[in-house]
Coordinates of C-alpha atoms in Angstrom, one line a residue:
Chain D
X276 CA 49.3 -27.9 -13.6
X277 CA 52.0 -27.9 -16.7
X278 CA 53.9 -31.3 -16.2
X279 CA 55.7 -31.3 -18.9
X280 CA 57.7 -28.7 -17.8
X281 CA 61.2 -29.2 -16.5
X282 CA 63.5 -27.0 -14.8
X283 CA 67.1 -27.9 -16.2
X284 CA 69.7 -25.4 -14.6
X285 CA 72.0 -24.4 -17.9
X286 CA 75.6 -23.7 -16.5
X287 CA 77.7 -25.9 -13.4
X288 CA 77.2 -22.5 -10.9
X289 CA 73.5 -22.6 -11.2
X290 CA 73.9 -26.9 -10.6
X291 CA 75.8 -26.5 -8.2
X292 CA 73.6 -23.7 -7.0
X293 CA 69.9 -25.7 -7.8
X294 CA 71.3 -28.0 -5.4
X295 CA 72.3 -26.4 -2.5
X296 CA 69.6 -23.8 -2.4
X297 CA 67.0 -24.3 -5.2
X298 CA 66.1 -20.6 -5.2
X299 CA 66.6 -20.7 -9.6
X300 CA 64.5 -23.7 -9.3
X301 CA 61.5 -21.7 -7.6
X302 CA 61.7 -18.3 -9.2
X303 CA 61.0 -20.7 -12.5
X304 CA 58.5 -22.2 -11.2
X305 CA 56.9 -19.9 -9.9
X306 CA 57.1 -17.0 -11.1
X307 CA 58.8 -16.9 -15.0
X308 CA 57.3 -20.6 -15.9
X309 CA 54.8 -20.8 -13.9
X310 CA 51.4 -22.0 -16.1
X311 CA 48.0 -19.6 -16.1
X312 CA 45.3 -19.5 -17.5
X313 CA 45.5 -17.5 -21.5
X314 CA 42.3 -16.1 -20.3
X315 CA 43.2 -13.5 -17.7
X316 CA 42.0 -10.3 -18.6
X317 CA 42.8 -6.9 -16.3
X318 CA 40.6 -7.2 -13.4
X319 CA 43.6 -10.1 -12.9
X320 CA 46.4 -8.0 -12.6
X321 CA 44.9 -6.6 -9.0
X322 CA 46.7 -8.7 -7.6
X323 CA 50.1 -8.2 -8.9
X324 CA 49.4 -4.3 -8.3
X325 CA 48.3 -5.0 -4.7
X326 CA 52.2 -6.2 -3.8
X327 CA 52.9 -3.4 -5.1
X328 CA 51.0 -1.1 -3.0
X329 CA 52.2 -2.9 -0.1
X330 CA 55.5 -2.0 -1.5
X331 CA 55.2 1.2 -1.5
X332 CA 53.8 1.2 1.5
X333 CA 56.1 -0.4 3.6
X334 CA 59.3 1.9 1.8
X335 CA 57.8 5.3 2.6
X336 CA 57.1 4.1 6.0
X337 CA 60.2 3.6 7.0
X338 CA 61.9 6.5 5.2
X339 CA 59.0 9.1 7.3
X340 CA 59.1 7.0 10.3
X341 CA 63.2 8.2 10.4
X342 CA 61.3 11.3 10.5
X343 CA 58.4 11.0 12.7
X344 CA 58.0 11.6 16.9
X345 CA 55.1 9.4 18.2
X346 CA 54.3 12.0 20.8
X347 CA 51.4 13.8 21.5
X348 CA 53.3 16.8 21.7
X349 CA 55.8 16.7 18.5
X350 CA 53.5 14.3 16.4
X351 CA 51.9 17.1 14.9
X352 CA 54.9 19.1 13.8
X353 CA 56.8 16.4 13.2
X354 CA 54.6 16.1 10.2
X355 CA 54.5 19.5 9.3
X356 CA 58.3 19.2 9.6
X357 CA 58.4 16.1 7.1
X358 CA 55.8 18.6 5.3
X359 CA 58.0 21.8 4.9
X360 CA 62.3 20.8 6.0
X361 CA 62.9 17.6 5.4
X362 CA 64.1 17.0 1.1
X363 CA 61.5 15.7 -0.7
X364 CA 59.8 15.2 2.6
X365 CA 56.3 16.5 0.9
X366 CA 56.1 13.7 -2.0
X367 CA 57.3 10.6 -0.1
X368 CA 54.4 11.6 2.8
X369 CA 52.2 12.2 0.3
X370 CA 53.3 9.1 -2.1
X371 CA 52.2 7.0 1.7
X372 CA 49.2 8.9 2.6
X373 CA 48.1 8.6 -0.9
X374 CA 49.2 5.4 -1.5
X375 CA 46.8 3.7 1.5
X376 CA 44.0 5.0 -0.8
X377 CA 45.2 3.5 -3.6
X378 CA 46.1 0.1 -2.0
X379 CA 42.8 0.4 -0.9
X380 CA 40.9 1.0 -4.2
X381 CA 43.3 -2.0 -5.9
X382 CA 41.6 -4.2 -3.0
X383 CA 38.6 -3.9 -4.0
X384 CA 38.7 -3.5 -7.1
X385 CA 40.0 -6.8 -6.4
X386 CA 38.1 -8.3 -4.8
X387 CA 34.6 -7.6 -6.1
X388 CA 36.5 -9.1 -9.1
X389 CA 37.1 -12.8 -7.6
X390 CA 33.8 -11.9 -5.9
X391 CA 32.0 -12.0 -9.8
X392 CA 33.8 -15.0 -11.2
X393 CA 33.9 -17.5 -8.1
X394 CA 37.3 -17.2 -7.2
X395 CA 36.1 -18.1 -3.8
X396 CA 34.8 -21.3 -4.6
X397 CA 36.0 -24.8 -4.3
X398 CA 39.2 -25.5 -4.3
X399 CA 40.4 -21.8 -3.7
X400 CA 37.9 -21.2 0.2
X401 CA 41.5 -20.9 1.2
X402 CA 42.9 -18.5 -0.6
X403 CA 39.4 -16.2 0.0
X404 CA 39.9 -16.7 3.3
X405 CA 43.9 -15.3 3.5
X406 CA 42.7 -12.0 1.3
X407 CA 39.7 -11.2 3.9
X408 CA 42.2 -12.2 6.5
X409 CA 45.2 -9.5 4.4
X410 CA 42.1 -6.6 4.1
X411 CA 40.8 -7.0 7.8
X412 CA 44.8 -6.5 8.7
X413 CA 44.5 -3.2 6.4
X414 CA 41.5 -1.8 7.5
X415 CA 43.3 -2.1 10.9
X416 CA 47.0 -0.5 10.2
X417 CA 45.2 1.7 8.2
X418 CA 42.8 3.3 10.3
X419 CA 46.2 4.1 13.1
X420 CA 47.8 4.9 10.5
X421 CA 45.5 7.9 9.4
X422 CA 45.9 8.8 14.3
X423 CA 49.0 9.0 13.5
X424 CA 49.7 13.2 12.3
X425 CA 47.6 14.0 15.5
X426 CA 45.2 16.6 14.1
X427 CA 41.6 16.4 14.7
X428 CA 40.0 14.0 12.9
X429 CA 42.8 11.8 13.7
X430 CA 42.2 12.2 17.7
X431 CA 38.5 11.8 16.9
X432 CA 38.2 9.4 15.1
X433 CA 40.6 7.2 17.3
X434 CA 38.2 8.4 19.8
X435 CA 34.7 7.3 18.3
X436 CA 36.4 3.8 17.2
X437 CA 38.0 3.2 20.3
X438 CA 35.3 3.4 22.3
X439 CA 33.1 1.5 20.0
X440 CA 34.9 -1.1 22.0
X441 CA 32.6 0.0 25.0
X442 CA 29.6 -1.3 23.6
X443 CA 30.5 -5.2 24.7
X444 CA 29.0 -6.0 27.9
X445 CA 30.4 -5.7 30.8
X446 CA 34.7 -6.3 30.0
X447 CA 33.9 -3.4 27.3
X448 CA 35.5 -0.5 29.3
X449 CA 38.2 -2.2 30.7
X450 CA 39.1 -3.6 27.6
X451 CA 39.0 -0.4 25.9
X452 CA 41.5 1.4 28.6
X453 CA 44.3 -1.9 28.6
X454 CA 43.7 -0.3 24.0
X455 CA 44.2 2.9 25.0
X456 CA 46.6 2.6 28.1
X457 CA 44.8 5.0 29.7
X458 CA 41.0 7.0 30.1
X459 CA 41.2 8.4 27.2
X460 CA 42.7 8.4 23.7
X461 CA 46.5 9.8 24.9
X462 CA 50.3 9.6 24.3
X463 CA 49.9 5.6 25.4
X464 CA 48.1 5.1 23.0
X465 CA 49.4 7.2 19.8
X466 CA 52.6 5.4 20.7
X467 CA 51.9 1.9 20.8
X468 CA 49.5 2.9 17.2
X469 CA 52.5 3.7 16.6
X470 CA 54.3 1.0 17.0
X471 CA 51.7 -1.7 16.1
X472 CA 51.5 0.8 12.6
X473 CA 55.1 -0.2 11.9
X474 CA 54.6 -3.9 12.3
X475 CA 51.0 -5.1 10.8
X476 CA 52.9 -4.5 7.1
X477 CA 54.8 -6.7 7.6
X478 CA 52.2 -9.1 8.8
X479 CA 50.0 -8.9 6.2
X480 CA 53.0 -8.9 4.0
X481 CA 53.2 -12.8 5.5
X482 CA 49.8 -13.1 4.3
X483 CA 50.2 -12.0 1.5
X484 CA 53.0 -14.8 0.9
X485 CA 50.3 -17.6 2.1
X486 CA 48.0 -15.7 -0.4
X487 CA 49.7 -16.0 -2.6
X488 CA 51.4 -20.4 -2.0
X489 CA 47.7 -20.6 -2.0
X490 CA 46.6 -19.7 -5.6
X491 CA 49.7 -21.3 -6.4
X492 CA 48.8 -24.9 -5.9
X493 CA 45.9 -24.5 -7.2
X494 CA 46.7 -22.2 -10.3
X495 CA 44.6 -19.4 -11.4
X496 CA 40.7 -19.2 -11.5
X497 CA 40.0 -17.6 -15.1
X498 CA 36.9 -15.8 -16.8
X499 CA 35.0 -18.7 -18.0
X500 CA 36.2 -20.0 -13.8
X501 CA 35.9 -23.4 -15.7
X502 CA 39.5 -25.3 -14.7
X503 CA 42.2 -25.5 -16.9
X504 CA 42.7 -28.8 -18.1
X505 CA 46.1 -29.3 -19.9
X506 CA 49.0 -26.6 -21.4
X507 CA 46.4 -25.8 -23.9
X508 CA 44.6 -24.1 -21.6
X509 CA 47.7 -22.4 -20.1
X510 CA 50.7 -20.0 -20.8
X511 CA 53.3 -19.2 -19.8
X512 CA 53.7 -15.7 -16.4
X513 CA 56.7 -14.9 -18.2
X514 CA 56.9 -12.8 -20.4
X515 CA 52.6 -13.2 -21.0
X516 CA 52.0 -11.8 -18.0
X517 CA 54.2 -9.9 -16.3
X518 CA 54.5 -7.6 -19.5
X519 CA 50.5 -7.2 -18.8
X520 CA 50.8 -6.9 -15.1
X521 CA 53.5 -4.1 -15.9
X522 CA 51.5 -2.0 -18.3
X523 CA 48.1 -2.7 -16.0
X524 CA 50.7 -0.9 -12.3
X525 CA 52.2 1.6 -15.3
X526 CA 48.4 3.0 -15.9
X527 CA 47.8 2.9 -12.2
X528 CA 50.5 4.5 -11.3
X529 CA 49.5 7.6 -13.8
X530 CA 46.9 7.6 -11.5
X531 CA 48.5 7.8 -8.9
X532 CA 50.4 10.5 -9.7
X533 CA 48.2 12.2 -10.6
X534 CA 46.5 12.3 -6.9
X535 CA 50.3 13.1 -5.4
X536 CA 51.1 16.3 -7.7
X537 CA 47.7 17.1 -8.7
X538 CA 45.4 16.8 -6.1
X539 CA 47.3 15.4 -2.9
X540 CA 45.0 16.5 0.0
X541 CA 41.2 15.6 -2.1
X542 CA 40.4 12.3 -0.6
X543 CA 42.2 13.6 2.8
X544 CA 39.7 16.1 5.9
X545 CA 40.6 19.0 6.3
X546 CA 40.8 19.1 9.5
X547 CA 43.0 16.8 9.7
X548 CA 45.5 20.3 9.7
X549 CA 43.7 21.4 12.5
X550 CA 46.1 19.5 15.9
X551 CA 44.1 17.7 17.8
X552 CA 42.1 19.2 20.8
X553 CA 41.3 16.8 23.4
X554 CA 38.3 19.2 24.5
X555 CA 37.2 19.7 21.2
X556 CA 35.4 17.4 18.8
X557 CA 34.8 18.5 15.1
X558 CA 31.5 19.0 13.7
X559 CA 31.9 15.9 11.7
X560 CA 33.6 13.1 12.4
X561 CA 34.2 11.3 9.1
X562 CA 36.8 8.4 8.7
X563 CA 39.3 7.9 5.8
X564 CA 36.7 7.9 2.6
X565 CA 37.7 3.4 2.4
X566 CA 36.1 2.8 5.1
X567 CA 32.4 4.9 4.9
X568 CA 30.6 1.9 3.7
X569 CA 31.1 0.5 7.2
X570 CA 30.5 3.6 9.1
X571 CA 27.4 4.4 7.2
X572 CA 26.3 0.0 8.7
X573 CA 27.5 1.2 12.1
X574 CA 24.9 4.4 12.0
X575 CA 22.3 2.3 10.9
X576 CA 21.1 0.7 13.7
X577 CA 19.4 3.4 15.8
X578 CA 21.2 0.2 18.2
X579 CA 24.5 0.9 19.5
X580 CA 25.7 -2.5 20.4
X581 CA 24.1 -4.4 17.5
X582 CA 25.0 -1.2 15.5
X583 CA 28.9 -2.7 16.2
X584 CA 28.1 -6.0 15.3
X585 CA 26.8 -5.3 12.2
X586 CA 29.6 -3.4 11.9
X587 CA 32.1 -5.9 11.9
X588 CA 30.1 -8.7 10.8
X589 CA 30.1 -7.1 7.3
X590 CA 33.9 -8.2 7.5
X591 CA 32.9 -11.7 8.9
X592 CA 30.5 -12.5 6.8
X593 CA 33.3 -12.6 3.8
X594 CA 34.9 -15.2 5.8
X595 CA 31.5 -17.8 5.1
X596 CA 31.5 -16.6 1.9
X597 CA 32.7 -20.5 0.1
X598 CA 30.2 -21.9 1.9
X599 CA 27.4 -19.6 1.3
X600 CA 27.3 -19.7 -2.5
X601 CA 27.5 -24.1 -3.0
X602 CA 26.6 -22.9 -6.7
X603 CA 29.3 -24.7 -8.6
X604 CA 29.6 -22.7 -11.8
X605 CA 31.9 -19.9 -10.4
X606 CA 32.0 -17.0 -13.6
X607 CA 29.1 -15.0 -12.9
X608 CA 28.9 -14.7 -16.8
X609 CA 27.3 -18.1 -17.5
X610 CA 24.8 -16.9 -13.9
X611 CA 22.3 -14.8 -15.5
X612 CA 20.9 -14.5 -11.7
X613 CA 23.7 -13.7 -10.3
X614 CA 24.4 -11.3 -12.8
X615 CA 21.7 -8.8 -11.9
X616 CA 21.6 -9.1 -8.2
X617 CA 26.4 -9.2 -8.0
X618 CA 25.5 -5.3 -9.9
X619 CA 22.8 -3.9 -7.0
X620 CA 25.3 -5.4 -4.9
X621 CA 27.5 -3.6 -6.5
X622 CA 25.7 -0.1 -6.4
X623 CA 24.3 -0.6 -3.3
X624 CA 28.0 -1.0 -1.1
X625 CA 29.2 2.5 -3.3
X626 CA 26.2 3.9 -2.3
X627 CA 27.4 2.8 1.7
X628 CA 30.0 5.1 0.2
X629 CA 28.3 7.9 -0.1
X630 CA 25.6 7.6 2.7
X631 CA 28.8 6.8 5.3
X632 CA 29.6 10.9 4.6
X633 CA 26.5 11.9 5.0
X634 CA 24.5 13.8 8.5
X635 CA 22.8 9.7 9.9
X636 CA 19.4 11.8 9.3
X637 CA 16.4 11.8 6.6
X638 CA 16.5 9.9 3.2
X639 CA 20.4 8.8 3.9
X640 CA 19.3 7.1 7.3
X641 CA 16.7 5.5 6.0
X642 CA 18.9 4.3 2.7
X643 CA 21.5 3.5 4.7
X644 CA 19.3 0.6 6.0
X645 CA 17.7 -0.6 2.6
X646 CA 21.7 -0.7 1.2
X647 CA 22.4 -2.5 5.1
X648 CA 20.2 -4.8 4.1
X649 CA 20.4 -6.0 1.1
X650 CA 24.6 -6.1 1.7
X651 CA 23.5 -9.0 4.0
X652 CA 21.1 -10.4 2.3
X653 CA 23.3 -10.4 -0.4
X654 CA 25.6 -13.3 1.1
X655 CA 23.1 -14.5 3.7
X656 CA 20.1 -15.1 1.7
X657 CA 20.3 -14.8 -2.1
X658 CA 23.3 -16.9 -2.1
X659 CA 22.2 -19.7 -0.8
X660 CA 18.8 -19.4 -2.5
X661 CA 20.7 -19.1 -6.6
X662 CA 22.9 -21.9 -5.3
X663 CA 19.5 -24.1 -5.4
X664 CA 17.2 -22.0 -8.4
X665 CA 19.9 -20.9 -10.7
X666 CA 20.0 -22.3 -14.5
X667 CA 23.0 -21.8 -15.5
X668 CA 23.4 -20.5 -18.8
X669 CA 25.7 -23.0 -21.9
X670 CA 29.0 -22.9 -21.2
X671 CA 31.7 -23.7 -22.9
X672 CA 33.5 -27.4 -23.1
X673 CA 37.1 -25.7 -21.7
X674 CA 39.2 -22.1 -21.7
X675 CA 40.2 -23.1 -25.5
X676 CA 37.6 -25.2 -26.4
X677 CA 33.8 -22.6 -27.0
X678 CA 32.3 -25.4 -28.9
X679 CA 29.1 -25.5 -25.7
X680 CA 29.0 -28.3 -23.5
X681 CA 25.6 -29.3 -23.9
X682 CA 26.1 -32.2 -20.6
X683 CA 24.6 -30.9 -17.6
X684 CA 27.3 -31.7 -15.7
X685 CA 28.5 -27.6 -15.0
X686 CA 31.5 -28.4 -13.3
X687 CA 34.0 -27.8 -16.0
X688 CA 33.3 -30.1 -18.7
X689 CA 34.0 -33.3 -20.2
X690 CA 38.0 -34.0 -20.0
X691 CA 39.9 -34.9 -22.3
X692 CA 37.2 -33.8 -25.1
X693 CA 38.5 -32.8 -28.2
X694 CA 39.7 -29.3 -28.1
X695 CA 40.3 -27.3 -31.9
X696 CA 41.7 -24.7 -33.9
X697 CA 41.4 -22.4 -31.0
X698 CA 44.6 -22.3 -29.7
X699 CA 46.8 -19.7 -29.8
X700 CA 50.2 -21.7 -30.6
Chain Z
X216 CA 58.5 -53.2 18.1
X217 CA 58.6 -54.2 21.9
X218 CA 55.6 -53.3 24.4
X219 CA 57.7 -50.9 26.4
X220 CA 57.1 -50.3 30.0
X221 CA 55.4 -47.4 29.4
X222 CA 53.2 -48.7 26.7
X223 CA 52.1 -50.4 30.0
X224 CA 51.2 -47.9 32.6
X225 CA 49.8 -45.8 29.9
X226 CA 48.0 -43.7 33.2
X227 CA 52.2 -42.2 34.3
X228 CA 52.8 -41.8 30.7
X229 CA 49.4 -39.9 30.9
X230 CA 50.0 -37.7 33.3
X231 CA 53.3 -36.9 32.5
X232 CA 52.5 -35.4 28.8
X233 CA 49.6 -33.6 31.4
X234 CA 51.8 -31.8 34.0
X235 CA 55.2 -30.7 31.6
X236 CA 51.8 -29.2 29.4
X237 CA 50.1 -27.4 32.4
X238 CA 53.4 -26.2 32.9
X239 CA 54.4 -24.8 30.1
X240 CA 50.8 -23.5 29.8
X241 CA 51.5 -21.5 33.1
X242 CA 54.6 -20.6 32.0
X243 CA 53.8 -19.3 29.1
X244 CA 50.9 -17.7 31.0
X245 CA 52.8 -16.1 33.4
X246 CA 55.2 -14.3 30.4
X247 CA 52.2 -13.0 28.4
X248 CA 50.5 -11.1 31.6
X249 CA 53.4 -7.9 31.2
X250 CA 53.0 -8.6 27.5
X251 CA 49.4 -8.1 28.1
X252 CA 48.9 -5.6 31.3
X253 CA 51.9 -3.1 30.6
X254 CA 49.2 -2.3 28.1
X255 CA 47.2 -1.0 30.6
X256 CA 47.4 2.8 32.4
X257 CA 50.8 3.1 33.9
X258 CA 52.1 4.1 37.5
X259 CA 52.4 8.2 35.4
X260 CA 48.6 8.0 33.4
X261 CA 46.8 6.9 37.3
X262 CA 48.7 8.5 39.4
X263 CA 47.3 12.3 37.1
X264 CA 43.3 10.7 38.3
X265 CA 42.3 13.6 40.5
X266 CA 42.1 17.3 40.7
X267 CA 40.8 20.0 42.1
X268 CA 39.0 23.3 40.3
X269 CA 38.5 26.3 41.4
X270 CA 35.0 27.2 40.7
X271 CA 34.8 30.6 42.7
X272 CA 34.5 32.7 39.5
X273 CA 31.6 30.9 38.0
X274 CA 28.5 33.0 38.3
X275 CA 25.4 31.4 38.0
X276 CA 24.0 30.0 35.0
X277 CA 27.3 30.2 33.8
X278 CA 29.8 27.0 32.9
X279 CA 33.6 25.7 33.1
X280 CA 35.7 22.8 31.1
X281 CA 38.0 20.9 33.0
X282 CA 40.4 18.5 31.9
X283 CA 40.3 15.0 34.4
X284 CA 42.0 11.8 32.8
X285 CA 42.4 13.3 29.2
X286 CA 38.3 14.0 29.4
X287 CA 36.4 16.9 29.2
X288 CA 34.3 17.8 32.8
X289 CA 31.2 20.5 32.9
X290 CA 30.8 22.1 35.6
X291 CA 27.4 23.7 35.7
X292 CA 26.7 26.5 38.5
X293 CA 22.7 26.4 37.1
X294 CA 19.6 29.0 37.4
X295 CA 17.1 28.6 40.2
X296 CA 15.1 28.5 36.8
X297 CA 17.0 25.7 35.8
X298 CA 16.8 23.5 38.7
X299 CA 13.4 24.0 38.4
X300 CA 13.1 22.6 35.0
X301 CA 15.3 19.7 35.9
X302 CA 13.7 18.6 38.8
X303 CA 9.5 19.1 37.1
X304 CA 11.0 16.7 34.2
X305 CA 12.2 14.3 36.8
X306 CA 8.4 12.7 35.9
X307 CA 8.3 12.5 32.0
X308 CA 8.8 9.0 30.8
X309 CA 13.1 9.8 30.2
X310 CA 15.3 7.1 27.9
X311 CA 17.4 6.7 31.0
X312 CA 15.5 7.5 33.9
X313 CA 17.1 9.5 36.9
X314 CA 16.0 12.0 39.4
X315 CA 17.4 15.5 38.3
X316 CA 18.0 15.1 42.5
X317 CA 20.5 11.8 42.0
X318 CA 22.4 13.3 39.4
X319 CA 23.9 16.8 41.7
X320 CA 25.9 16.4 45.3
X321 CA 24.9 20.6 45.3
X322 CA 21.5 21.6 43.1
X323 CA 23.8 24.3 42.6
X324 CA 26.4 22.3 40.9
X325 CA 26.1 20.1 37.9
X326 CA 29.8 17.7 37.7
X327 CA 29.0 15.9 34.5
X328 CA 31.9 14.1 32.8
X329 CA 31.4 15.7 28.6
X330 CA 31.8 13.3 26.7
X331 CA 28.7 12.3 24.9
X332 CA 27.5 8.5 26.1
X333 CA 27.6 6.9 22.3
X334 CA 30.5 7.7 20.4
X335 CA 32.7 9.7 22.8
X336 CA 32.6 13.4 21.1
X337 CA 32.0 16.1 23.1
X338 CA 29.0 17.7 23.7
X339 CA 28.4 21.4 22.8
X340 CA 27.3 23.4 25.7
X341 CA 23.9 25.5 25.7
X342 CA 22.2 23.8 22.7
X343 CA 20.0 21.3 21.8
X344 CA 16.9 21.3 21.9
X345 CA 16.4 20.7 25.7
X346 CA 18.4 23.3 26.8
X347 CA 21.7 21.7 27.6
X348 CA 24.1 20.0 25.8
X349 CA 24.1 19.0 22.2
X350 CA 26.7 16.9 20.3
X351 CA 27.9 17.4 16.7
X352 CA 28.8 14.2 15.8
X353 CA 25.6 11.5 16.0
X354 CA 22.7 14.3 17.3
X355 CA 21.8 13.6 20.7
X356 CA 20.3 16.2 22.5
X357 CA 21.1 16.7 26.5
X358 CA 19.0 18.5 29.5
X359 CA 20.3 21.3 32.0
X360 CA 20.8 17.7 34.2
X361 CA 23.1 16.0 31.3
X362 CA 20.2 13.5 30.6
X363 CA 19.8 12.0 27.5
X364 CA 16.3 13.0 25.9
X365 CA 16.9 12.4 22.2
X366 CA 19.3 10.6 20.2
X367 CA 21.0 7.7 19.9
X368 CA 23.2 7.9 22.9
X369 CA 22.0 5.3 25.3
X370 CA 23.0 6.5 28.8
X371 CA 23.4 10.2 30.9
X372 CA 26.3 12.0 30.7
X373 CA 28.5 9.9 33.0
X374 CA 29.4 11.8 37.3
X375 CA 32.3 11.4 37.4
X376 CA 33.3 11.2 41.5
X377 CA 34.0 13.9 42.5
X378 CA 33.6 16.2 46.3
X379 CA 33.5 19.6 47.6
X380 CA 36.6 20.8 49.9
X381 CA 35.5 24.0 50.5
X382 CA 32.8 26.3 49.0
X383 CA 35.4 28.0 45.9
X384 CA 37.6 23.9 45.3
X385 CA 35.6 20.9 43.8
X386 CA 37.9 17.9 43.7
X387 CA 37.2 15.9 41.2
X388 CA 38.2 12.0 41.1

């Protein structure tokens, strides 16, 4: 990192404060002057966008909790009360429900970004693992939040998903009863889902702090995947990336606002405006869009237990990514083969999302199976093999030095090589 | 640094460490258990685990749906033809082989938990390819004995504990 720079308190008060609680020093070193690779593109703005998504969800969620009643006989009505009677209740609820979708949209892009530029590789394994933990917590939180309005999809989604636990041999049934607080999804289930839905965002917040902490130890990866060598490769976070992040966030907000104000229910399901009825199952149970790829994997497998294992496995496998892809070259920019397999991976993930909303029969079932196989093969077969056989294309010596590195050392150029002309300063 | 008594007698110190750890762990577990067990069904939920249903009004070939533990129970008064069909199909190669006779207390009455054994949806009566129930969620077909015949569900519809209190009343649970 940039070792030349030191925070120096300027006036009497900041000197006094710096000796007691170095808050300004912390903010300065981590936010303002934090040395950041100068070549980050707009895919790198999603970290900031995601932080803002989390903040939005927490603020709107706290407000909604002031009006919502977590009781099976009142929950559905209290949502309608929020929509019709509470001042701006409709706005706050639409921000929260669409905010969840925006959160997942951003996190998917953020993860694909990491996958493309090899951001999970040494020395950033912990950042990636913490990210997967956050993703897992987001899924659990999102799922529980969807149950709270107590509509038909809430109830039956909760029934189907909690029943997955019952597939575990022997201990499955007692665990399911423990989870539900009864023999079926009912008031105790709603109560505890509400309690946990309120808690988990703060847990996510905690893990986000660890995620950013770890990021600030190693510094950012960048589109070349070549590590920063000296201060010529970096610029200060402020004003360069604060402005870039804010601009990207504003564009993101425009899309968010389109959903809130012009199409607030397009991402939901109309059946959730029918109050939950434990005696009547809707014709098609569909999870929220962001869970569809996992739902497609679940249904692609004919065996019930195997389906559940593969669905959870599809996330668990992400934890092992840093050790499945051992190729030293990080960025797909210099990996001609990986780039192609990655493209297919994105296509199959999108396809799984589409298939999750279709009935599991005929061509849909066949395609779900093909996509599921590719999903796992990408991590468990393609990545390890490519790590061994792929020949990276020629790489520049450094971030600031476009000259091609002729040595075969693919770790990222010769340090101390003369850099010329391309510096921004 | 001089040797202390503790260093000369390591087993005594180990004993203290281990005992302390065991006491600590036991204490933590005894506090954790109430926090876990409170998640289990409360007394008020368990108290509702038995209901009585009046079946006198169900005609032959008709059925009734009652709620037990928050789940639907299908009570069906089967016709002679349906009983014959169910018994005849005992000999077929069923995914989850069970004799129709083992699934009823009185041949005329079929009592099953109306929850698909796949992922917990409620199957629709009088539909599907086998004259019984059809689950709309993932396409499981059940016959007139509540046995799985086609689709992803692994087992037959569950039989709840029940008894005939008298001619007109069934007690479930």
